[in-house]
GROMACS .gro file of C-alpha atoms in nm:
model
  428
    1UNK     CA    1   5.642  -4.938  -6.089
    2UNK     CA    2   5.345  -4.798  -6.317
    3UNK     CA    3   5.038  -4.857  -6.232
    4UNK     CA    4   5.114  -5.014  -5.897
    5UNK     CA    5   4.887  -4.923  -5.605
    6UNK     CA    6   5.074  -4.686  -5.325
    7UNK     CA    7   5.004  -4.843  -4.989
    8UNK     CA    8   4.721  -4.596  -4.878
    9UNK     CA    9   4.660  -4.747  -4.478
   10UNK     CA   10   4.661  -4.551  -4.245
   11UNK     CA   11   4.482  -4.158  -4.234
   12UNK     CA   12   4.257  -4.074  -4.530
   13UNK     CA   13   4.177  -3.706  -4.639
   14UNK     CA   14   3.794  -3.701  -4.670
   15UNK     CA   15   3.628  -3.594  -4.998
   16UNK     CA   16   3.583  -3.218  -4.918
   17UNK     CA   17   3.772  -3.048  -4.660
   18UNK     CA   18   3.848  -2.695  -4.558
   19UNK     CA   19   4.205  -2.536  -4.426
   20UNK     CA   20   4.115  -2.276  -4.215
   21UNK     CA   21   4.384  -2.076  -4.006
   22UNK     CA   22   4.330  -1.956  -3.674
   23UNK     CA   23   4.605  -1.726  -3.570
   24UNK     CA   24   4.534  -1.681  -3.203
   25UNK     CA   25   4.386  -2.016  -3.094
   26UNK     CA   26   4.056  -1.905  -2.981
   27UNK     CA   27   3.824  -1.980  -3.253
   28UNK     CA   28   3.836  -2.359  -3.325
   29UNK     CA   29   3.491  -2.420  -3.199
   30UNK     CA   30   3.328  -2.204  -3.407
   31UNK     CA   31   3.488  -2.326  -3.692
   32UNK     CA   32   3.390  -2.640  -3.654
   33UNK     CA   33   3.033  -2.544  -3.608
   34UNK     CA   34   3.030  -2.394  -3.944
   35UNK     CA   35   3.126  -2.778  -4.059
   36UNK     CA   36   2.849  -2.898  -3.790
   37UNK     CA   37   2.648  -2.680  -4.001
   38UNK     CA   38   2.734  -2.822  -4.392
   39UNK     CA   39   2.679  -3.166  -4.244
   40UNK     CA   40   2.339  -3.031  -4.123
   41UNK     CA   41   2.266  -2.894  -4.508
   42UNK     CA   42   2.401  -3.269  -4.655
   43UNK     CA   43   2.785  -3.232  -4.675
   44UNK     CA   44   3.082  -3.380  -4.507
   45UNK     CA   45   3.341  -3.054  -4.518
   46UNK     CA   46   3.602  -3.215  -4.283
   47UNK     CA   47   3.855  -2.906  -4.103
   48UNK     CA   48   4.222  -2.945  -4.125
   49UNK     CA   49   4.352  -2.673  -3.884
   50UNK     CA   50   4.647  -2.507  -4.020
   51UNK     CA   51   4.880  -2.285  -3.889
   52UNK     CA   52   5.281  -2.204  -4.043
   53UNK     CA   53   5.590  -2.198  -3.874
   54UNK     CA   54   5.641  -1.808  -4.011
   55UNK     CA   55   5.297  -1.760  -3.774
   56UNK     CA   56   5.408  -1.944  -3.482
   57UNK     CA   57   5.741  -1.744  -3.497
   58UNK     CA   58   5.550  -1.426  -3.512
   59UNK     CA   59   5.294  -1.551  -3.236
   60UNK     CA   60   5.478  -1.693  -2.999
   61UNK     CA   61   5.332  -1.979  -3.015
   62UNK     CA   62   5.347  -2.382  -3.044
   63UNK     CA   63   5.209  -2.617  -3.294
   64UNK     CA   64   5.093  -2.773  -2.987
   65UNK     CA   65   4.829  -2.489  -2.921
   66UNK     CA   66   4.686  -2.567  -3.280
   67UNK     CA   67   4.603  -2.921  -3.119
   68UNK     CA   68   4.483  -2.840  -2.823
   69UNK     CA   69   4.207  -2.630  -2.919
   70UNK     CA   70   4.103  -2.850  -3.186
   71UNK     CA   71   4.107  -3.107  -2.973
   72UNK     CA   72   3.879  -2.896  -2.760
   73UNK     CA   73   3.650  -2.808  -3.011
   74UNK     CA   74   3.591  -3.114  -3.115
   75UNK     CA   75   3.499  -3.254  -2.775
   76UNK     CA   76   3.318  -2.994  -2.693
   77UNK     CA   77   3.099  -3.034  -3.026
   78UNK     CA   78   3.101  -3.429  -3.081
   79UNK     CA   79   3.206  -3.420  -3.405
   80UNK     CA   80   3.273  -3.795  -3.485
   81UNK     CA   81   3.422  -3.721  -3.818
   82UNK     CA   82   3.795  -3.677  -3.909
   83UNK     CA   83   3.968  -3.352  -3.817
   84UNK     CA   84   4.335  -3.268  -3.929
   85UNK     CA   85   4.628  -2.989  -3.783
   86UNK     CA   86   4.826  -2.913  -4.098
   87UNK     CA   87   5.222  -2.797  -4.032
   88UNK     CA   88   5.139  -2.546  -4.272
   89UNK     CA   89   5.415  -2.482  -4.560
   90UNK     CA   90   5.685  -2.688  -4.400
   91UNK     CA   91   6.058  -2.707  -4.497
   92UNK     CA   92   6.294  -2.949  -4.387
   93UNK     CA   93   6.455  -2.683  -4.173
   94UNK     CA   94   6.116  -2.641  -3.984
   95UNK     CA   95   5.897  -2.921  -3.997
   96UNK     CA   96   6.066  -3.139  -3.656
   97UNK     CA   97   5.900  -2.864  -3.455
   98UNK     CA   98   5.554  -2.994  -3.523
   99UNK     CA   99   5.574  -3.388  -3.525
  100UNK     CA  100   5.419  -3.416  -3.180
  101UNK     CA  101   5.140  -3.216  -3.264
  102UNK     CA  102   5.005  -3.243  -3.675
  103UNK     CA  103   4.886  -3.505  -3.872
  104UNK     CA  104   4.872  -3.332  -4.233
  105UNK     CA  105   5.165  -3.149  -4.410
  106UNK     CA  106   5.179  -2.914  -4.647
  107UNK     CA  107   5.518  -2.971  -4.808
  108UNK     CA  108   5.636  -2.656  -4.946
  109UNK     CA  109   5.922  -2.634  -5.205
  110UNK     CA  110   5.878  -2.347  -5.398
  111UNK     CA  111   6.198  -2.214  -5.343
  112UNK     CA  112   6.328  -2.506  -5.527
  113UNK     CA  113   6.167  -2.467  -5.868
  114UNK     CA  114   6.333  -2.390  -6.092
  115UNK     CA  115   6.656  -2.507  -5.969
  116UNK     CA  116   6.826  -2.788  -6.208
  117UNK     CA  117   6.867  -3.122  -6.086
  118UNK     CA  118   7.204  -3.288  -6.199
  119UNK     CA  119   7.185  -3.354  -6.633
  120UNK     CA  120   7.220  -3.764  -6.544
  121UNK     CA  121   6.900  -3.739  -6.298
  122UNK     CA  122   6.685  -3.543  -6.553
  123UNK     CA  123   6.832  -3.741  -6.849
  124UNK     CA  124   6.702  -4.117  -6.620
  125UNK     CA  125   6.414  -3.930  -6.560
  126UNK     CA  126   6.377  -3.930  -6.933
  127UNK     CA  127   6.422  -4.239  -6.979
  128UNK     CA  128   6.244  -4.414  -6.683
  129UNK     CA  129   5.865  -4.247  -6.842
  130UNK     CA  130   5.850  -4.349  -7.246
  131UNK     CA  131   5.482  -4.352  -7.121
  132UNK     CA  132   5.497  -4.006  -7.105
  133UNK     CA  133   5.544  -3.910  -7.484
  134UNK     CA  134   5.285  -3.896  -7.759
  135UNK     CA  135   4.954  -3.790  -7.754
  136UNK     CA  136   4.771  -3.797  -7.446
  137UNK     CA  137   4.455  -3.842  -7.407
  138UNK     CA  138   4.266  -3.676  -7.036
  139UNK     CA  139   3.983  -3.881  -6.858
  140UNK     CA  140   3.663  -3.673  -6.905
  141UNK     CA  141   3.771  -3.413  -7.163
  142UNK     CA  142   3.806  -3.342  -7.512
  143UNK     CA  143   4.197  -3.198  -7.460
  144UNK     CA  144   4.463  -3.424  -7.527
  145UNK     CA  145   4.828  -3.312  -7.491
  146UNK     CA  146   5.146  -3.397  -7.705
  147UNK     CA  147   5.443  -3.443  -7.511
  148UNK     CA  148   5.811  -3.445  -7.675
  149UNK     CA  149   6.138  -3.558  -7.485
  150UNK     CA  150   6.201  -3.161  -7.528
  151UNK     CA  151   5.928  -3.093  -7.354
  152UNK     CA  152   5.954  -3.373  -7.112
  153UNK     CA  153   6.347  -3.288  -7.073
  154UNK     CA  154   6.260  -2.907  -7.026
  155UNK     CA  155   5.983  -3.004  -6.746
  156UNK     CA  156   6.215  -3.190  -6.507
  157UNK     CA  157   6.456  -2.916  -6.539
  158UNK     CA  158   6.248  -2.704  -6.391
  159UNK     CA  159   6.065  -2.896  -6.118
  160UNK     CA  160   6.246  -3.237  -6.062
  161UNK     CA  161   6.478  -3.098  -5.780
  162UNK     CA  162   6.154  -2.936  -5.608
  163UNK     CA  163   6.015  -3.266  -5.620
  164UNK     CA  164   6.338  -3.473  -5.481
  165UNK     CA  165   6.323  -3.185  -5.192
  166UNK     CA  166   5.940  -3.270  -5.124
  167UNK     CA  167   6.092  -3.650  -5.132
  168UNK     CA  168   6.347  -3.577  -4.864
  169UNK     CA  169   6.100  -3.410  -4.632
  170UNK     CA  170   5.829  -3.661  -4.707
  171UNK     CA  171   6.075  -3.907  -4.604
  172UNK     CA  172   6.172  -3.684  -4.275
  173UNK     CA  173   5.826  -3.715  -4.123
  174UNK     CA  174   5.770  -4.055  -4.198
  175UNK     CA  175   6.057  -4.108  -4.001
  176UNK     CA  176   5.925  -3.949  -3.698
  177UNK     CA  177   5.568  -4.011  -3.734
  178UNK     CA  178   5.557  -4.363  -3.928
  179UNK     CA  179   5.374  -4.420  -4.297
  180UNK     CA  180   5.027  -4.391  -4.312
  181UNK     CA  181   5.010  -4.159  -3.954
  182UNK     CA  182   4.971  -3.812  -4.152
  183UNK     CA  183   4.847  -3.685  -4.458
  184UNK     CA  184   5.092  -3.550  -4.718
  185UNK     CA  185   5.047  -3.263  -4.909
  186UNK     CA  186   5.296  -3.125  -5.198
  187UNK     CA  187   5.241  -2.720  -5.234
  188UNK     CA  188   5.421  -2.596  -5.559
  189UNK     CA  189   5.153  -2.276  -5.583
  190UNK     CA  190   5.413  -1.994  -5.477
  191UNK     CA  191   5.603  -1.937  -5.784
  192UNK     CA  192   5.593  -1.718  -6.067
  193UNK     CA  193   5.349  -1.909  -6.290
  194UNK     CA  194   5.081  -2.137  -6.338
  195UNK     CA  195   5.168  -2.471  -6.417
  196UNK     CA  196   5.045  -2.630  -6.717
  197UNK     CA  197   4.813  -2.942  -6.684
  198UNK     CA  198   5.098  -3.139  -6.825
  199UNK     CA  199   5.341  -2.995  -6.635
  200UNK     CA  200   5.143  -3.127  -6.343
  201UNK     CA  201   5.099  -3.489  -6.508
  202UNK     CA  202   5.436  -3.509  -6.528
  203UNK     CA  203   5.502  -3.354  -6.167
  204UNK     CA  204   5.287  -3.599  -6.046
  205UNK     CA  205   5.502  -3.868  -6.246
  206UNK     CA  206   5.794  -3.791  -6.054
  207UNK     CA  207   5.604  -3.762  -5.706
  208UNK     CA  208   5.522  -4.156  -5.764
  209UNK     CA  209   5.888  -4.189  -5.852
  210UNK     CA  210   5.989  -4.031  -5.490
  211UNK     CA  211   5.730  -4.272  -5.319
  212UNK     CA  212   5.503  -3.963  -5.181
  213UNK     CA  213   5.177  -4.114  -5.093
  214UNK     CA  214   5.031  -3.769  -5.181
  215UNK     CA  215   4.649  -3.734  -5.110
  216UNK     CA  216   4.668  -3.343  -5.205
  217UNK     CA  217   4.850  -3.072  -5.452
  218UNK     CA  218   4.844  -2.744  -5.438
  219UNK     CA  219   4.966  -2.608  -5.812
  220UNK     CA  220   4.992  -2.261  -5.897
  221UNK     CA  221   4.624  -2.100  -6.083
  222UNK     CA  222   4.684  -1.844  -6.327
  223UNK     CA  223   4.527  -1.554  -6.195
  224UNK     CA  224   4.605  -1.357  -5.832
  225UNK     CA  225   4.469  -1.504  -5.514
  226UNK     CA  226   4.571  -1.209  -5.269
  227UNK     CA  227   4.506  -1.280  -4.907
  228UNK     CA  228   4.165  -1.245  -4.800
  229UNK     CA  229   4.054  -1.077  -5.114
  230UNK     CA  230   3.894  -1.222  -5.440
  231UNK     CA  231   4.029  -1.369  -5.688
  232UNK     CA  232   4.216  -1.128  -6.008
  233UNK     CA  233   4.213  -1.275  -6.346
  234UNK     CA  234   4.022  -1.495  -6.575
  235UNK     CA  235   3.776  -1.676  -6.455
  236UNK     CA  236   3.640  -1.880  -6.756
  237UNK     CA  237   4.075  -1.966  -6.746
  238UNK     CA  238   4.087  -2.049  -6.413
  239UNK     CA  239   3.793  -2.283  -6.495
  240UNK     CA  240   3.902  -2.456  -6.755
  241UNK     CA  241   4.244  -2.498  -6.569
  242UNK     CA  242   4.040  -2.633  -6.275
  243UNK     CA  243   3.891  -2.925  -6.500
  244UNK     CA  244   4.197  -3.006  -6.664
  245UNK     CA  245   4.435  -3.019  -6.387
  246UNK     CA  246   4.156  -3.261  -6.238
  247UNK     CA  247   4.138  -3.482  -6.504
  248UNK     CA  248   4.545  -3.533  -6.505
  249UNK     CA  249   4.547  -3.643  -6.146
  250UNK     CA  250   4.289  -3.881  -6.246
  251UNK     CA  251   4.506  -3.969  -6.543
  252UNK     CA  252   4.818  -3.974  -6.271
  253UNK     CA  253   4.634  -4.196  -6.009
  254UNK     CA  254   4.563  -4.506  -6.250
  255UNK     CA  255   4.884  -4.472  -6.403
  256UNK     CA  256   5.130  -4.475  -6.156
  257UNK     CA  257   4.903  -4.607  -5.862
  258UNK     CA  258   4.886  -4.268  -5.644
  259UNK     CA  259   4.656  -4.279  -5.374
  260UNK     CA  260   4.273  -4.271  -5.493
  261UNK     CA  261   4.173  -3.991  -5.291
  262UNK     CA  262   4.425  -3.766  -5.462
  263UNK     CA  263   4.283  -3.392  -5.525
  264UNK     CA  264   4.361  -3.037  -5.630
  265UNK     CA  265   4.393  -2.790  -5.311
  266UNK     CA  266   4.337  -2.458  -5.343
  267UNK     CA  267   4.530  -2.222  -5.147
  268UNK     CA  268   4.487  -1.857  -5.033
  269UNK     CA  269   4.109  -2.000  -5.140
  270UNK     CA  270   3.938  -1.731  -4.841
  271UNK     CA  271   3.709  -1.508  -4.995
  272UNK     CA  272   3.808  -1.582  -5.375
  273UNK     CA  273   3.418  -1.548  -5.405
  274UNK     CA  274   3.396  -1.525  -5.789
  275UNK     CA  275   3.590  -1.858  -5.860
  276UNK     CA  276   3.352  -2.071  -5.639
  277UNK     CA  277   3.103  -2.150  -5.912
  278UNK     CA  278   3.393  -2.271  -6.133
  279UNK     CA  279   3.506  -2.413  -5.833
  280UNK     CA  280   3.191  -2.638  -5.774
  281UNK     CA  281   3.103  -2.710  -6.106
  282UNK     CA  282   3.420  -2.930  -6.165
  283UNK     CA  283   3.385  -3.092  -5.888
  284UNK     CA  284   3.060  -3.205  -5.985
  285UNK     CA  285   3.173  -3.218  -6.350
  286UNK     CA  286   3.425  -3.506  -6.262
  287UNK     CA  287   3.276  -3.594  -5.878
  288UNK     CA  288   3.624  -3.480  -5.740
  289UNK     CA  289   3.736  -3.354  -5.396
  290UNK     CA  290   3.866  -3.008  -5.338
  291UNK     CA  291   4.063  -2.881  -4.987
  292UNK     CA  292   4.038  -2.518  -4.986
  293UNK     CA  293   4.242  -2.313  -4.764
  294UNK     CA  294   4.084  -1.999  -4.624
  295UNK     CA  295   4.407  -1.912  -4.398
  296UNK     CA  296   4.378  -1.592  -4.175
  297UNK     CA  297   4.030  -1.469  -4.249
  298UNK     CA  298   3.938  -1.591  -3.851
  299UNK     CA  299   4.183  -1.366  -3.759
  300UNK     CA  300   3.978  -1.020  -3.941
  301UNK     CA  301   3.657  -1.182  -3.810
  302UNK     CA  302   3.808  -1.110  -3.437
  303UNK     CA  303   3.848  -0.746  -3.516
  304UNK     CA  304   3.541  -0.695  -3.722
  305UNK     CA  305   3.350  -0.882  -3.369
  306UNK     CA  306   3.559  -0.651  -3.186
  307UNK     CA  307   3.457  -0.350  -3.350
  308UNK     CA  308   3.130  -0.465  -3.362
  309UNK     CA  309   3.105  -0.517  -3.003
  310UNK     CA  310   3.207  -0.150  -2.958
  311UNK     CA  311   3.357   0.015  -2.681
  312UNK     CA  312   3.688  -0.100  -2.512
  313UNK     CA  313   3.705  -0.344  -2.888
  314UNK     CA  314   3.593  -0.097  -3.108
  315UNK     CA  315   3.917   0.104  -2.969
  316UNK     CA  316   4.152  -0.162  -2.959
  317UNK     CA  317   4.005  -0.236  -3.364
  318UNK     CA  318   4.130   0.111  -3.421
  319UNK     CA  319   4.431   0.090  -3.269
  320UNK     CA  320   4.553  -0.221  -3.424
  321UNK     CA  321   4.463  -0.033  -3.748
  322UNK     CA  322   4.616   0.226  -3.672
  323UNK     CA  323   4.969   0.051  -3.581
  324UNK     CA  324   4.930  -0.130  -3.884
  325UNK     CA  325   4.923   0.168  -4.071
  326UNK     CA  326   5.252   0.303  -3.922
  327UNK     CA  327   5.396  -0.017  -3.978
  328UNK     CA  328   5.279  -0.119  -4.326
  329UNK     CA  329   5.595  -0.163  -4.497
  330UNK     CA  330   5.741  -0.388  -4.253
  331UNK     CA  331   5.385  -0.616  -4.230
  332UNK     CA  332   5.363  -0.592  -4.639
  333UNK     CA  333   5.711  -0.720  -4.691
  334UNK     CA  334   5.670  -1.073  -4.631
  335UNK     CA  335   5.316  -1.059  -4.846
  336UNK     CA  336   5.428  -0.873  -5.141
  337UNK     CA  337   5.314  -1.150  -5.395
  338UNK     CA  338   5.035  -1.219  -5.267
  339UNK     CA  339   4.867  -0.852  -5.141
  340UNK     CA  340   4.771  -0.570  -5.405
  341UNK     CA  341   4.730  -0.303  -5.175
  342UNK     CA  342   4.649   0.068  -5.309
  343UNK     CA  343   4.780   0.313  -5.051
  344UNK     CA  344   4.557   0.577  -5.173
  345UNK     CA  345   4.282   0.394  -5.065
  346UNK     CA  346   4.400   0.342  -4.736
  347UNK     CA  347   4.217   0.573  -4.490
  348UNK     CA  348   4.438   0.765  -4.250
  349UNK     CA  349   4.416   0.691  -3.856
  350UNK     CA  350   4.279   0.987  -3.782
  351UNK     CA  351   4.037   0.914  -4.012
  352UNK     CA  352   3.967   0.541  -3.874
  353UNK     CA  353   3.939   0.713  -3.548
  354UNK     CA  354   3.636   0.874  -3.566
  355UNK     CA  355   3.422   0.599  -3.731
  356UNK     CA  356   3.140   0.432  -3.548
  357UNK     CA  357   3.131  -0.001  -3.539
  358UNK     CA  358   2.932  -0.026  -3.851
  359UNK     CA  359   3.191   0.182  -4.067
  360UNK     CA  360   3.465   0.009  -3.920
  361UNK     CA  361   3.283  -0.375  -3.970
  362UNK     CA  362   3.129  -0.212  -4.315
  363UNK     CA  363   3.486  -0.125  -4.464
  364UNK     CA  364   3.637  -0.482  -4.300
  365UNK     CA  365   3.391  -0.750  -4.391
  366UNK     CA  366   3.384  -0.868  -4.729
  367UNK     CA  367   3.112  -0.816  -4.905
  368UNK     CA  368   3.091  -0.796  -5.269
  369UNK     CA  369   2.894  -0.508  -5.409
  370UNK     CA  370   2.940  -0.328  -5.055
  371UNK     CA  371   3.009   0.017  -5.137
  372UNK     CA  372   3.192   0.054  -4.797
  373UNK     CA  373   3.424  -0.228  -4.829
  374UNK     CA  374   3.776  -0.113  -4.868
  375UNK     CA  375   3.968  -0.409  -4.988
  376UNK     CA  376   4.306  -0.253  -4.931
  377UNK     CA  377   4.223  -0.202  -4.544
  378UNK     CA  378   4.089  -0.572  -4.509
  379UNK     CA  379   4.454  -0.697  -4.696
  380UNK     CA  380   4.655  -0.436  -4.485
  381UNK     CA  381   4.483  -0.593  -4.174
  382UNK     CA  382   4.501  -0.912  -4.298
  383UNK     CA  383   4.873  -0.899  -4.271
  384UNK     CA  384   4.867  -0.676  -3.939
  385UNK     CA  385   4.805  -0.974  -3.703
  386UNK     CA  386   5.155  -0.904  -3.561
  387UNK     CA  387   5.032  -0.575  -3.397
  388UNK     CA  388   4.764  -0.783  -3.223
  389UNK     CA  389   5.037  -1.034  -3.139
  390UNK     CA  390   5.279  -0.812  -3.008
  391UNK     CA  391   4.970  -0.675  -2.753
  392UNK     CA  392   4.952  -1.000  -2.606
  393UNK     CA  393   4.663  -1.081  -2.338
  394UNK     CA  394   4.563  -0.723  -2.417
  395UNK     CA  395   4.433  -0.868  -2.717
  396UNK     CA  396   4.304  -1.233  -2.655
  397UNK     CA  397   4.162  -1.116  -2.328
  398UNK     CA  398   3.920  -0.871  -2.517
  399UNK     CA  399   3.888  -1.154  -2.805
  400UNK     CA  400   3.762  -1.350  -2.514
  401UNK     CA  401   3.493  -1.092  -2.361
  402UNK     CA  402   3.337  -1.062  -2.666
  403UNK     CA  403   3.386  -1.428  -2.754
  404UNK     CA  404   2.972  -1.497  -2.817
  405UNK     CA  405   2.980  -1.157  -3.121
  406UNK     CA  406   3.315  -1.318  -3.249
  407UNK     CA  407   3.207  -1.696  -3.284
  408UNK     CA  408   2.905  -1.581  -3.473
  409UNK     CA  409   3.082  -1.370  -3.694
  410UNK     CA  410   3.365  -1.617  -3.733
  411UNK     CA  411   3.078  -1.955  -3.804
  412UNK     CA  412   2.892  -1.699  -4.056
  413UNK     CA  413   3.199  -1.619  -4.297
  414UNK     CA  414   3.326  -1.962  -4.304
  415UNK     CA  415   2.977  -2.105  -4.341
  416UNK     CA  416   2.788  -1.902  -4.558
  417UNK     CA  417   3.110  -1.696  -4.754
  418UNK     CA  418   3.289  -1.994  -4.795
  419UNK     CA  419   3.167  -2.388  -4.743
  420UNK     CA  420   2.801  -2.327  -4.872
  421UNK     CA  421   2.895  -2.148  -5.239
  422UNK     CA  422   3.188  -2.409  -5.292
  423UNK     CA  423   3.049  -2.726  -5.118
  424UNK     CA  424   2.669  -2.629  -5.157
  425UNK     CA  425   2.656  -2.398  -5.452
  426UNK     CA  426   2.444  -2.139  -5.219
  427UNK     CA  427   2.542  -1.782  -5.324
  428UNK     CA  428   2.801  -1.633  -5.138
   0.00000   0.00000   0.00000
């Protein structure tokens, strides 16, 4: 019914939290000290582990080792704040694999936009939100949107069925886990455009029709957000799309009673360093929440430790670079939306070979204005972590002997690259 509050007991998504993937397992504790650190500088960042089934398969490894070393890190730490382990782009076909083990889901049904729900359904859909049509009027802006029963009709074409599929698999986990024991997130951001701000009002309409107790959305930016690079496109557009999309959740939660805590997430959000001020600013513009996912960065802040740490890891850093070289179609395939890699920029093994730690690390790490960072290596090794998987203890055993180089390196990015320019405004 419009208007009517969603039962929201049970687990709460804080304010401000961060998604931050750790491939291997080995660096939960120091990503939780870069969240010790934020609440040291004023902030509560809360982590939400996160980890997908494509990564475990890959791996070799459970949803329960995502647990277990949060669980660790936490203990080991004392946070007292709220942590999270997010079964990370879930379908209905994968997501009984991690009910033992996560709390927050990141409901992914991009492969059903675009697909029409039967005429009758889109047609009641129609019907059932009059509320929808006319001018509309966003909290905190000067936009207002019109909205005809063509354009209304045309919207649930497109991303009605998506939404019934999030329904079902909503529906799945409560089933196993129980309302209120996990935090639900819908993820429509892999498709072939950004959605409009009332395409997402009236997404969000249909999300309170399925009963989805949603505390966070993940819509689709204009722009590029390649893995572990910045962010390609528009930034004074992204911006504006930012505020906007905010201000129609806020418009969606008082008018069909979604949970309060609703907010935008962010995803592939690592490194997308020159969107952070827009980034901040609207959430201070309209005091909202943001989750920001940084995915696999952890995992290039292992081999830029390694390298650092020279010898036996400054080998194994070239190796794995080297493999993924050989191998780059086969690691790029699954990426191919979301990397922008120039081969010509790629430097050839032999190449790689020769360097010293600092032109490996200088070339890896992102930093912008470096003149030695090569962003095609870092998204070509960004995607590589199956050569490191396929080495097995080879790898985590050396990630281990250097573990003291790696935990700084991995607490540095997420703190100062990431949580302080978004959550602090410090400069990146």
């Amino acid at each position: 019914m419009l208007g009517e509050k969603m039962a929201s007991q049970g687990l709460k998504l804080n304010k401000y939290s961060i998604g931050t993937g750790d491939r291997f397992a080995r660096q939960a504790r120091a990503q939780l000290q870069a969240c010790v650190k934020a609440l040291a500088s004023g902030v509560e960042v809360v982590p939400v582990w996160n980890k997908s089934n494509r990564e475990h398969t890959i791996i070799g490894s459970e949803p329960s080792s995502v647990r277990e070393a949060a669980d660790a890190a936490v203990k080991s730490l004392g946070w007292k704040l709220p942590y999270f382990c997010d079964a990370d782009h879930i379908t209905m076909e994968t997501v009984s694999r991690f009910f033992s083990s996560c709390d927050f889901y990141t409901i992914d049904v991009a492969e059903s936009i675009g697909q029409r729900a039967p005429d009758v359904e889109i047609e009641d859909f129609v019907k059932r939100h009059p509320e929808l049509l006319g001018r509309i009027q966003l909290p905190g802006t000067e936009q207002s949107f019109e909205i005809t029963t063509d354009i209304l009709r045309q919207t649930a074409q497109k991303f009605l069925a998506a939404v019934k599929t999030a329904g079902k698999v909503y529906r799945e986990i409560e089933s196993a886990r129980g309302a209120g024991n996990f935090i639900p997130e819908v993820s429509m951001d892999e498709t072939d455009r950004a959605q409009s701000p009332v395409e997402l009002l009236i997404i969000l309409a249909a999300i309170a029709d399925q009963g989805i107790p949603v505390q966070t959305i993940a819509p689709k930016f204009s722009g590029r957000f390649n893995k572990g690079v910045d962010y390609v496109g528009d930034t004074a557009q992204f911006e504006r799309e930012m505020g906007l999309d905010i201000a129609a959740i806020a418009y969606a939660v008082r008018q069909y009673g979604l949970p309060a805590n609703l907010k935008l997430s962010v995803h592939s959000g690592s490194d997308k360093f020159s969107i952070y001020p827009a980034i901040h600013g609207a959430m201070q513009k309209f005091d909202a929440g943001v989750h920001l996912k940084t995915a696999g960065t952890t995992w290039l802040e292992e081999l830029i430790g390694l390298a650092e740490a020279g010898s036996d890891g400054l080998k194994l850093a070239k190796e794995i670079y080297r493999e993924a070289f050989a191998h780059r179609d086969e690691l790029c395939a699954p990426y191919s939306t979301v990397i922008d890699i120039d081969p010509a920029k790629l430097p050839s093994p032999d190449e790689v070979r020769g360097w010293s730690s600092e032109q490996y690390t200088s070339a890896l790490r992102h930093v912008r204005g470096a003149v030695a960072y090569n962003s095609s290596l870092r998204q070509l090794l960004h995607v590589g972590f199956k050569v490191a998987a396929k080495m097995g203890r080879r790898y985590t055993d050396l990630v281990e002997a250097n573990e003291a180089v790696i935990a700084k390196n991995v607490t540095e990015n997420l703190f100062d690259r990431h949580i302080a320019p978004v959550f602090l405004r410090r400069g990146a």
